[in-house]
Amino acid sequence: APAPPPARHLFSDAAEVEALRGNLLAWYDRCKRDLPWRALAATEMDADRRGYAVWVSEIMLQQTQVATVIDYYNRWMQKWPTLQALAQASLEEVNELWAGLGYYSRGKRLQEAARKVVSELAGRMPRTAEDLQKLLPGVGRYTAGAIASISYGQATGVVDGNVIRVLCRLRCIGADSSSPAVIDQLWDMANVLVDSSRPGDFNQALMELGATVCVPKAPLCGKCPVKQHCQAWRRKLFGKPSPVPDVEDCGVGDCPLCPPATEPWDSSLGVTNFPRKAAKKPPRAMRTATCVLERRGCHGAPEYLIVQRPSSGLLAGLWEFPSLPLAQDLQEEKEREELADHLQAWMGQPVAAKGLQFIGEVIHIFSHIHQTYVVYSLHLDGDVTLDPALSPSRWVVEDEFHASAVSTAMKKV
Ligand code: SF4
């Protein structure tokens, strides 16, 4: 078995843990942001409705900024205030409301899970983190801990990106923060720290601290309510970690939580020495030709053809202008020909490559893909009969396009 990490990386002093909890919760009570899901969770007496309200917010907040989520959250809760209402929605409605929020499989899985709670669990949300994670699709360890602690008062910790940053700084953890050894240690810490009388508030306070004070680039250490417990801050002030009696010093031997010997403390970085992550893989480059097909509608307004993407994979089930992934390094003429052939299959009539007007390029960054859309347009004079054997498709006017389940990338196009 690996040797346990040195004590200075842990929270092993009960009095210190108690003081840290008190300072953090007092700060949270004074400074927490007013957020709609907090208001709902605080006033909702029905446990299932409370769990649902927190669950929706946690899923939306994965990968998305609070400021963006608020409007989506309010519209979602207005449209589907209960699990039962969401279970009856169509995937198309879910995608329409989710359009622009990104990572579309989140909405789909939320709805699948709501259906499962209604049909298999008699409408009753699981009450513990373990059951939430086991029984609900799309609910991972973090989301389960957040729902269980905030909605049902279970004394269980949470570890998200904000908590990783705060804990790594509090305890000078400089080993790769995405490595299983560090992640396991952080979960253990979060479970030790969580306040059993106010677990939901404590977890939110830790995340709030990471989001508003212990921020990635320029943390506000001077205003931090837990600075006296922070090893990184002490190290910045005094040039070394606080002395902890009875522990072996890190830096000798292979401490699993210290920065690697090849990347020691850099005093110009201060507390932002922590956390550290292994370098990310660069995003994959992709090129896609896309064509805005336009016709005059019966009332004279222009209409545009949109088609539905497959029900799995990137942007599953969303609508887009007819598009075709391209090989890298194709000549422009060849790109145009391939797109013309693709459109021909849609419309069942010849499309001349020369008739496609090049409009420009749109770049959109997905988490792991650097996507370039090469945009063309084509105006149609006569009517077109679309092949019903192909993916679903429809003509929409501009307003309908914006109200449809289309991605931000397509709106840019
Ligand atoms: Fe973060 Fe600074 Fe507070 Fe430490 S003192 S927890 S680094 S804000």
mmCIF file of N, CA, C and O in Angstrom, residues 250-336:
data_model
loop_
_atom_site.group_PDB
_atom_site.id
_atom_site.type_symbol
_atom_site.label_atom_id
_atom_site.label_comp_id
_atom_site.label_asym_id
_atom_site.label_seq_id
_atom_site.Cartn_x
_atom_site.Cartn_y
_atom_site.Cartn_z
ATOM 1 N N CYS A 250 7.884 17.252 3.738
ATOM 2 C CA CYS A 250 7.782 16.877 2.329
ATOM 3 C C CYS A 250 9.038 17.398 1.647
ATOM 4 O O CYS A 250 9.715 18.256 2.163
ATOM 5 N N GLY A 251 9.281 16.920 0.488
ATOM 6 C CA GLY A 251 10.494 17.363 -0.190
ATOM 7 C C GLY A 251 11.578 16.318 -0.013
ATOM 8 O O GLY A 251 12.512 16.250 -0.782
ATOM 9 N N VAL A 252 11.440 15.506 1.051
ATOM 10 C CA VAL A 252 12.311 14.327 1.121
ATOM 11 C C VAL A 252 11.408 13.137 0.831
ATOM 12 O O VAL A 252 10.270 13.096 1.260
ATOM 13 N N GLY A 253 11.897 12.260 0.051
ATOM 14 C CA GLY A 253 11.079 11.107 -0.305
ATOM 15 C C GLY A 253 10.087 11.475 -1.388
ATOM 16 O O GLY A 253 10.119 12.571 -1.941
ATOM 17 N N ASP A 254 9.179 10.545 -1.676
ATOM 18 C CA ASP A 254 8.228 10.751 -2.772
ATOM 19 C C ASP A 254 6.862 11.116 -2.222
ATOM 20 O O ASP A 254 5.997 10.262 -2.109
ATOM 21 N N CYS A 255 6.662 12.358 -1.879
ATOM 22 C CA CYS A 255 5.338 12.741 -1.406
ATOM 23 C C CYS A 255 4.367 12.703 -2.581
ATOM 24 O O CYS A 255 4.610 13.344 -3.603
ATOM 25 N N PRO A 256 3.244 11.972 -2.465
ATOM 26 C CA PRO A 256 2.329 11.854 -3.601
ATOM 27 C C PRO A 256 1.534 13.130 -3.863
ATOM 28 O O PRO A 256 0.862 13.227 -4.880
ATOM 29 N N LEU A 257 1.599 14.105 -2.958
ATOM 30 C CA LEU A 257 0.789 15.311 -3.130
ATOM 31 C C LEU A 257 1.616 16.570 -3.411
ATOM 32 O O LEU A 257 1.062 17.614 -3.757
ATOM 33 N N CYS A 258 2.928 16.501 -3.249
ATOM 34 C CA CYS A 258 3.772 17.671 -3.519
ATOM 35 C C CYS A 258 3.972 17.868 -5.024
ATOM 36 O O CYS A 258 3.799 16.930 -5.798
ATOM 37 N N PRO A 259 4.349 19.084 -5.437
ATOM 38 C CA PRO A 259 4.679 19.276 -6.853
ATOM 39 C C PRO A 259 5.835 18.350 -7.232
ATOM 40 O O PRO A 259 6.667 18.032 -6.376
ATOM 41 N N PRO A 260 5.894 17.926 -8.487
ATOM 42 C CA PRO A 260 7.028 17.084 -8.889
ATOM 43 C C PRO A 260 8.340 17.854 -8.706
ATOM 44 O O PRO A 260 8.354 19.088 -8.819
ATOM 45 N N ALA A 261 9.417 17.121 -8.421
ATOM 46 C CA ALA A 261 10.712 17.769 -8.165
ATOM 47 C C ALA A 261 11.150 18.631 -9.346
ATOM 48 O O ALA A 261 11.861 19.618 -9.181
ATOM 49 N N THR A 262 10.672 18.267 -10.546
ATOM 50 C CA THR A 262 11.071 19.032 -11.734
ATOM 51 C C THR A 262 10.329 20.369 -11.836
ATOM 52 O O THR A 262 10.687 21.223 -12.630
ATOM 53 N N GLU A 263 9.233 20.532 -11.080
ATOM 54 C CA GLU A 263 8.487 21.801 -11.134
ATOM 55 C C GLU A 263 8.264 22.313 -9.717
ATOM 56 O O GLU A 263 7.157 22.272 -9.196
ATOM 57 N N PRO A 264 9.332 22.771 -9.061
ATOM 58 C CA PRO A 264 9.190 23.210 -7.666
ATOM 59 C C PRO A 264 8.391 24.518 -7.563
ATOM 60 O O PRO A 264 8.014 25.096 -8.583
ATOM 61 N N TRP A 265 8.161 24.936 -6.330
ATOM 62 C CA TRP A 265 7.455 26.204 -6.029
ATOM 63 C C TRP A 265 8.098 27.340 -6.807
ATOM 64 O O TRP A 265 9.321 27.519 -6.793
ATOM 65 N N ASP A 266 7.254 28.135 -7.474
ATOM 66 C CA ASP A 266 7.745 29.297 -8.219
ATOM 67 C C ASP A 266 7.244 30.528 -7.471
ATOM 68 O O ASP A 266 6.052 30.808 -7.455
ATOM 69 N N SER A 267 8.182 31.251 -6.841
ATOM 70 C CA SER A 267 7.725 32.330 -5.950
ATOM 71 C C SER A 267 7.014 33.438 -6.710
ATOM 72 O O SER A 267 6.214 34.173 -6.138
ATOM 73 N N SER A 268 7.239 33.561 -8.023
ATOM 74 C CA SER A 268 6.537 34.627 -8.753
ATOM 75 C C SER A 268 5.049 34.295 -8.907
ATOM 76 O O SER A 268 4.234 35.165 -9.177
ATOM 77 N N LEU A 269 4.678 33.048 -8.719
ATOM 78 C CA LEU A 269 3.269 32.661 -8.877
ATOM 79 C C LEU A 269 2.481 32.743 -7.581
ATOM 80 O O LEU A 269 1.251 32.756 -7.586
ATOM 81 N N GLY A 270 3.174 32.758 -6.443
ATOM 82 C CA GLY A 270 2.466 32.813 -5.162
ATOM 83 C C GLY A 270 1.509 31.637 -5.020
ATOM 84 O O GLY A 270 1.825 30.508 -5.420
ATOM 85 N N VAL A 271 0.294 31.934 -4.485
ATOM 86 C CA VAL A 271 -0.642 30.833 -4.210
ATOM 87 C C VAL A 271 -1.107 30.134 -5.488
ATOM 88 O O VAL A 271 -1.590 29.004 -5.447
ATOM 89 N N THR A 272 -0.956 30.830 -6.636
ATOM 90 C CA THR A 272 -1.413 30.186 -7.876
ATOM 91 C C THR A 272 -0.445 29.095 -8.357
ATOM 92 O O THR A 272 -0.627 28.542 -9.425
ATOM 93 N N ASN A 273 0.578 28.791 -7.536
ATOM 94 C CA ASN A 273 1.346 27.564 -7.786
ATOM 95 C C ASN A 273 0.427 26.346 -7.746
ATOM 96 O O ASN A 273 0.741 25.304 -8.306
ATOM 97 N N PHE A 274 -0.688 26.511 -7.023
ATOM 98 C CA PHE A 274 -1.623 25.390 -6.853
ATOM 99 C C PHE A 274 -2.983 25.794 -7.404
ATOM 100 O O PHE A 274 -3.364 26.948 -7.249
ATOM 101 N N PRO A 275 -3.764 24.910 -7.978
ATOM 102 C CA PRO A 275 -3.415 23.517 -8.255
ATOM 103 C C PRO A 275 -2.634 23.417 -9.560
ATOM 104 O O PRO A 275 -2.557 24.381 -10.306
ATOM 105 N N ARG A 276 -2.099 22.252 -9.821
ATOM 106 C CA ARG A 276 -1.397 22.020 -11.094
ATOM 107 C C ARG A 276 -2.081 20.895 -11.838
ATOM 108 O O ARG A 276 -2.548 19.951 -11.225
ATOM 109 N N LYS A 277 -2.067 21.051 -13.138
ATOM 110 C CA LYS A 277 -2.710 20.041 -13.976
ATOM 111 C C LYS A 277 -1.746 19.596 -15.041
ATOM 112 O O LYS A 277 -0.952 20.402 -15.523
ATOM 113 N N ALA A 278 -1.836 18.342 -15.440
ATOM 114 C CA ALA A 278 -1.035 17.880 -16.579
ATOM 115 C C ALA A 278 -1.531 18.651 -17.802
ATOM 116 O O ALA A 278 -2.705 19.033 -17.865
ATOM 117 N N ALA A 279 -0.640 18.894 -18.756
ATOM 118 C CA ALA A 279 -1.035 19.671 -19.942
ATOM 119 C C ALA A 279 -2.179 18.972 -20.664
ATOM 120 O O ALA A 279 -2.206 17.745 -20.778
ATOM 121 N N LYS A 280 -3.163 19.791 -21.103
ATOM 122 C CA LYS A 280 -4.321 19.232 -21.820
ATOM 123 C C LYS A 280 -3.933 18.870 -23.240
ATOM 124 O O LYS A 280 -3.083 19.535 -23.827
ATOM 125 N N LYS A 281 -4.618 17.870 -23.781
ATOM 126 C CA LYS A 281 -4.400 17.572 -25.203
ATOM 127 C C LYS A 281 -4.968 18.716 -26.020
ATOM 128 O O LYS A 281 -6.050 19.219 -25.697
ATOM 129 N N PRO A 282 -4.288 19.161 -27.070
ATOM 130 C CA PRO A 282 -4.868 20.241 -27.870
ATOM 131 C C PRO A 282 -6.147 19.745 -28.561
ATOM 132 O O PRO A 282 -6.255 18.561 -28.874
ATOM 133 N N PRO A 283 -7.131 20.641 -28.785
ATOM 134 C CA PRO A 283 -8.361 20.176 -29.429
ATOM 135 C C PRO A 283 -8.099 19.697 -30.859
ATOM 136 O O PRO A 283 -7.179 20.167 -31.522
ATOM 137 N N ARG A 284 -8.930 18.754 -31.303
ATOM 138 C CA ARG A 284 -8.795 18.198 -32.652
ATOM 139 C C ARG A 284 -9.369 19.201 -33.647
ATOM 140 O O ARG A 284 -10.437 19.781 -33.408
ATOM 141 N N ALA A 285 -8.670 19.423 -34.777
ATOM 142 C CA ALA A 285 -9.194 20.368 -35.780
ATOM 143 C C ALA A 285 -10.151 19.650 -36.723
ATOM 144 O O ALA A 285 -9.869 18.533 -37.159
ATOM 145 N N MET A 286 -11.299 20.252 -36.973
ATOM 146 C CA MET A 286 -12.245 19.679 -37.936
ATOM 147 C C MET A 286 -12.762 20.770 -38.863
ATOM 148 O O MET A 286 -12.930 21.915 -38.439
ATOM 149 N N ARG A 287 -13.032 20.401 -40.104
ATOM 150 C CA ARG A 287 -13.640 21.331 -41.058
ATOM 151 C C ARG A 287 -14.955 20.743 -41.530
ATOM 152 O O ARG A 287 -15.038 19.544 -41.802
ATOM 153 N N THR A 288 -15.962 21.593 -41.610
ATOM 154 C CA THR A 288 -17.278 21.141 -42.055
ATOM 155 C C THR A 288 -17.816 22.161 -43.045
ATOM 156 O O THR A 288 -17.807 23.362 -42.762
ATOM 157 N N ALA A 289 -18.265 21.660 -44.206
ATOM 158 C CA ALA A 289 -18.924 22.570 -45.160
ATOM 159 C C ALA A 289 -20.386 22.639 -44.782
ATOM 160 O O ALA A 289 -21.005 21.617 -44.453
ATOM 161 N N THR A 290 -20.938 23.827 -44.797
ATOM 162 C CA THR A 290 -22.359 23.962 -44.447
ATOM 163 C C THR A 290 -23.015 24.927 -45.422
ATOM 164 O O THR A 290 -22.387 25.888 -45.863
ATOM 165 N N CYS A 291 -24.262 24.639 -45.763
ATOM 166 C CA CYS A 291 -24.904 25.465 -46.786
ATOM 167 C C CYS A 291 -26.226 26.035 -46.289
ATOM 168 O O CYS A 291 -27.109 25.285 -45.855
ATOM 169 N N VAL A 292 -26.351 27.340 -46.347
ATOM 170 C CA VAL A 292 -27.614 27.984 -45.996
ATOM 171 C C VAL A 292 -28.466 28.002 -47.274
ATOM 172 O O VAL A 292 -28.241 28.813 -48.168
ATOM 173 N N LEU A 293 -29.406 27.067 -47.329
ATOM 174 C CA LEU A 293 -30.298 26.979 -48.499
ATOM 175 C C LEU A 293 -31.491 27.886 -48.251
ATOM 176 O O LEU A 293 -32.160 27.762 -47.224
ATOM 177 N N GLU A 294 -31.757 28.758 -49.198
ATOM 178 C CA GLU A 294 -32.804 29.757 -48.963
ATOM 179 C C GLU A 294 -33.821 29.714 -50.097
ATOM 180 O O GLU A 294 -33.452 29.528 -51.255
ATOM 181 N N ARG A 295 -35.080 29.863 -49.745
ATOM 182 C CA ARG A 295 -36.125 29.966 -50.774
ATOM 183 C C ARG A 295 -37.111 31.048 -50.332
ATOM 184 O O ARG A 295 -37.139 31.438 -49.165
ATOM 185 N N ARG A 296 -37.942 31.518 -51.254
ATOM 186 C CA ARG A 296 -39.009 32.463 -50.901
ATOM 187 C C ARG A 296 -40.178 31.665 -50.369
ATOM 188 O O ARG A 296 -40.661 30.752 -51.046
ATOM 189 N N GLY A 297 -40.648 31.963 -49.187
ATOM 190 C CA GLY A 297 -41.810 31.248 -48.640
ATOM 191 C C GLY A 297 -43.095 31.771 -49.254
ATOM 192 O O GLY A 297 -43.077 32.745 -50.013
ATOM 193 N N CYS A 298 -44.233 31.154 -48.881
ATOM 194 C CA CYS A 298 -45.489 31.542 -49.532
ATOM 195 C C CYS A 298 -45.881 32.988 -49.204
ATOM 196 O O CYS A 298 -46.610 33.617 -49.944
ATOM 197 N N HIS A 299 -45.410 33.554 -48.097
ATOM 198 C CA HIS A 299 -45.732 34.960 -47.803
ATOM 199 C C HIS A 299 -44.598 35.893 -48.220
ATOM 200 O O HIS A 299 -44.549 37.048 -47.804
ATOM 201 N N GLY A 300 -43.700 35.390 -49.016
ATOM 202 C CA GLY A 300 -42.626 36.247 -49.525
ATOM 203 C C GLY A 300 -41.408 36.315 -48.629
ATOM 204 O O GLY A 300 -40.352 36.790 -49.052
ATOM 205 N N ALA A 301 -41.520 35.871 -47.374
ATOM 206 C CA ALA A 301 -40.363 35.938 -46.462
ATOM 207 C C ALA A 301 -39.386 34.806 -46.795
ATOM 208 O O ALA A 301 -39.814 33.713 -47.172
ATOM 209 N N PRO A 302 -38.093 35.062 -46.650
ATOM 210 C CA PRO A 302 -37.142 33.984 -46.927
ATOM 211 C C PRO A 302 -37.282 32.832 -45.916
ATOM 212 O O PRO A 302 -37.574 33.071 -44.742
ATOM 213 N N GLU A 303 -37.103 31.642 -46.418
ATOM 214 C CA GLU A 303 -37.132 30.453 -45.549
ATOM 215 C C GLU A 303 -35.825 29.689 -45.739
ATOM 216 O O GLU A 303 -35.223 29.723 -46.814
ATOM 217 N N TYR A 304 -35.421 29.010 -44.695
ATOM 218 C CA TYR A 304 -34.130 28.313 -44.697
ATOM 219 C C TYR A 304 -34.348 26.840 -44.358
ATOM 220 O O TYR A 304 -35.196 26.513 -43.516
ATOM 221 N N LEU A 305 -33.564 26.005 -44.993
ATOM 222 C CA LEU A 305 -33.699 24.572 -44.728
ATOM 223 C C LEU A 305 -32.830 24.174 -43.538
ATOM 224 O O LEU A 305 -31.636 24.493 -43.511
ATOM 225 N N ILE A 306 -33.459 23.493 -42.557
ATOM 226 C CA ILE A 306 -32.649 22.911 -41.478
ATOM 227 C C ILE A 306 -32.925 21.414 -41.406
ATOM 228 O O ILE A 306 -34.033 20.962 -41.711
ATOM 229 N N VAL A 307 -31.917 20.678 -41.021
ATOM 230 C CA VAL A 307 -32.039 19.222 -40.947
ATOM 231 C C VAL A 307 -31.605 18.775 -39.550
ATOM 232 O O VAL A 307 -30.848 19.471 -38.874
ATOM 233 N N GLN A 308 -32.126 17.612 -39.155
ATOM 234 C CA GLN A 308 -31.830 17.174 -37.785
ATOM 235 C C GLN A 308 -30.616 16.255 -37.755
ATOM 236 O O GLN A 308 -30.475 15.361 -38.585
ATOM 237 N N ARG A 309 -29.769 16.463 -36.757
ATOM 238 C CA ARG A 309 -28.580 15.613 -36.606
ATOM 239 C C ARG A 309 -28.980 14.259 -36.022
ATOM 240 O O ARG A 309 -30.048 14.127 -35.427
ATOM 241 N N PRO A 310 -28.115 13.260 -36.156
ATOM 242 C CA PRO A 310 -28.418 11.940 -35.585
ATOM 243 C C PRO A 310 -28.685 12.032 -34.078
ATOM 244 O O PRO A 310 -28.271 12.996 -33.423
ATOM 245 N N SER A 311 -29.338 11.008 -33.533
ATOM 246 C CA SER A 311 -29.739 11.077 -32.124
ATOM 247 C C SER A 311 -28.616 10.719 -31.157
ATOM 248 O O SER A 311 -28.832 10.670 -29.952
ATOM 249 N N SER A 312 -27.414 10.449 -31.652
ATOM 250 C CA SER A 312 -26.291 10.255 -30.725
ATOM 251 C C SER A 312 -25.079 11.004 -31.268
ATOM 252 O O SER A 312 -25.071 11.415 -32.426
ATOM 253 N N GLY A 313 -24.080 11.159 -30.426
ATOM 254 C CA GLY A 313 -22.863 11.864 -30.843
ATOM 255 C C GLY A 313 -22.957 13.348 -30.555
ATOM 256 O O GLY A 313 -23.864 13.811 -29.858
ATOM 257 N N LEU A 314 -21.993 14.096 -31.097
ATOM 258 C CA LEU A 314 -21.920 15.541 -30.865
ATOM 259 C C LEU A 314 -23.211 16.227 -31.312
ATOM 260 O O LEU A 314 -23.725 15.936 -32.390
ATOM 261 N N LEU A 315 -23.753 17.117 -30.487
ATOM 262 C CA LEU A 315 -24.958 17.906 -30.797
ATOM 263 C C LEU A 315 -26.129 17.010 -31.213
ATOM 264 O O LEU A 315 -26.897 17.339 -32.126
ATOM 265 N N ALA A 316 -26.269 15.877 -30.526
ATOM 266 C CA ALA A 316 -27.274 14.879 -30.892
ATOM 267 C C ALA A 316 -28.679 15.481 -30.946
ATOM 268 O O ALA A 316 -29.109 16.172 -30.026
ATOM 269 N N GLY A 317 -29.395 15.216 -32.036
ATOM 270 C CA GLY A 317 -30.795 15.616 -32.149
ATOM 271 C C GLY A 317 -31.010 17.092 -32.433
ATOM 272 O O GLY A 317 -32.151 17.531 -32.575
ATOM 273 N N LEU A 318 -29.939 17.880 -32.493
ATOM 274 C CA LEU A 318 -30.126 19.303 -32.781
ATOM 275 C C LEU A 318 -30.308 19.516 -34.282
ATOM 276 O O LEU A 318 -30.032 18.623 -35.087
ATOM 277 N N TRP A 319 -30.770 20.709 -34.644
ATOM 278 C CA TRP A 319 -31.014 21.038 -36.049
ATOM 279 C C TRP A 319 -29.873 21.906 -36.566
ATOM 280 O O TRP A 319 -29.288 22.688 -35.819
ATOM 281 N N GLU A 320 -29.588 21.762 -37.866
ATOM 282 C CA GLU A 320 -28.490 22.543 -38.446
ATOM 283 C C GLU A 320 -28.760 22.763 -39.925
ATOM 284 O O GLU A 320 -29.608 22.100 -40.531
ATOM 285 N N PHE A 321 -28.031 23.690 -40.543
ATOM 286 C CA PHE A 321 -28.061 23.802 -42.001
ATOM 287 C C PHE A 321 -27.389 22.541 -42.552
ATOM 288 O O PHE A 321 -26.494 21.992 -41.888
ATOM 289 N N PRO A 322 -27.804 22.073 -43.742
ATOM 290 C CA PRO A 322 -27.183 20.861 -44.265
ATOM 291 C C PRO A 322 -25.662 20.994 -44.245
ATOM 292 O O PRO A 322 -25.117 21.986 -44.733
ATOM 293 N N SER A 323 -25.009 20.004 -43.651
ATOM 294 C CA SER A 323 -23.569 20.124 -43.395
ATOM 295 C C SER A 323 -22.861 18.838 -43.736
ATOM 296 O O SER A 323 -23.461 17.760 -43.687
ATOM 297 N N LEU A 324 -21.599 18.963 -44.046
ATOM 298 C CA LEU A 324 -20.824 17.797 -44.453
ATOM 299 C C LEU A 324 -19.402 17.918 -43.900
ATOM 300 O O LEU A 324 -18.686 18.862 -44.240
ATOM 301 N N PRO A 325 -18.987 16.958 -43.046
ATOM 302 C CA PRO A 325 -17.602 17.004 -42.568
ATOM 303 C C PRO A 325 -16.638 16.836 -43.743
ATOM 304 O O PRO A 325 -16.901 16.049 -44.652
ATOM 305 N N LEU A 326 -15.555 17.585 -43.712
ATOM 306 C CA LEU A 326 -14.591 17.562 -44.826
ATOM 307 C C LEU A 326 -13.266 16.987 -44.367
ATOM 308 O O LEU A 326 -12.893 17.155 -43.200
ATOM 309 N N ALA A 327 -12.567 16.355 -45.308
ATOM 310 C CA ALA A 327 -11.197 15.942 -44.992
ATOM 311 C C ALA A 327 -10.356 17.211 -44.866
ATOM 312 O O ALA A 327 -10.681 18.234 -45.482
ATOM 313 N N GLN A 328 -9.290 17.149 -44.054
ATOM 314 C CA GLN A 328 -8.406 18.320 -43.936
ATOM 315 C C GLN A 328 -7.668 18.529 -45.251
ATOM 316 O O GLN A 328 -7.484 17.586 -46.027
ATOM 317 N N ASP A 329 -7.264 19.735 -45.531
ATOM 318 C CA ASP A 329 -6.417 20.075 -46.676
ATOM 319 C C ASP A 329 -7.046 19.808 -48.039
ATOM 320 O O ASP A 329 -6.353 19.507 -49.008
ATOM 321 N N LEU A 330 -8.382 19.847 -48.122
ATOM 322 C CA LEU A 330 -9.003 19.726 -49.450
ATOM 323 C C LEU A 330 -8.899 21.070 -50.156
ATOM 324 O O LEU A 330 -9.009 22.124 -49.527
ATOM 325 N N GLN A 331 -8.726 21.032 -51.475
ATOM 326 C CA GLN A 331 -8.770 22.278 -52.254
ATOM 327 C C GLN A 331 -10.187 22.844 -52.201
ATOM 328 O O GLN A 331 -11.146 22.079 -52.108
ATOM 329 N N GLU A 332 -10.309 24.169 -52.331
ATOM 330 C CA GLU A 332 -11.636 24.792 -52.228
ATOM 331 C C GLU A 332 -12.591 24.231 -53.270
ATOM 332 O O GLU A 332 -13.756 23.955 -52.995
ATOM 333 N N GLU A 333 -12.065 24.031 -54.490
ATOM 334 C CA GLU A 333 -12.923 23.527 -55.568
ATOM 335 C C GLU A 333 -13.513 22.156 -55.206
ATOM 336 O O GLU A 333 -14.684 21.872 -55.406
ATOM 337 N N LYS A 334 -12.673 21.338 -54.616
ATOM 338 C CA LYS A 334 -13.089 19.976 -54.236
ATOM 339 C C LYS A 334 -14.129 20.039 -53.105
ATOM 340 O O LYS A 334 -15.117 19.303 -53.112
ATOM 341 N N GLU A 335 -13.906 20.958 -52.146
ATOM 342 C CA GLU A 335 -14.869 21.124 -51.039
ATOM 343 C C GLU A 335 -16.247 21.464 -51.595
ATOM 344 O O GLU A 335 -17.257 20.903 -51.198
ATOM 345 N N ARG A 336 -16.244 22.374 -52.541
ATOM 346 C CA ARG A 336 -17.481 22.834 -53.162
ATOM 347 C C ARG A 336 -18.204 21.680 -53.879
ATOM 348 O O ARG A 336 -19.416 21.516 -53.756
#
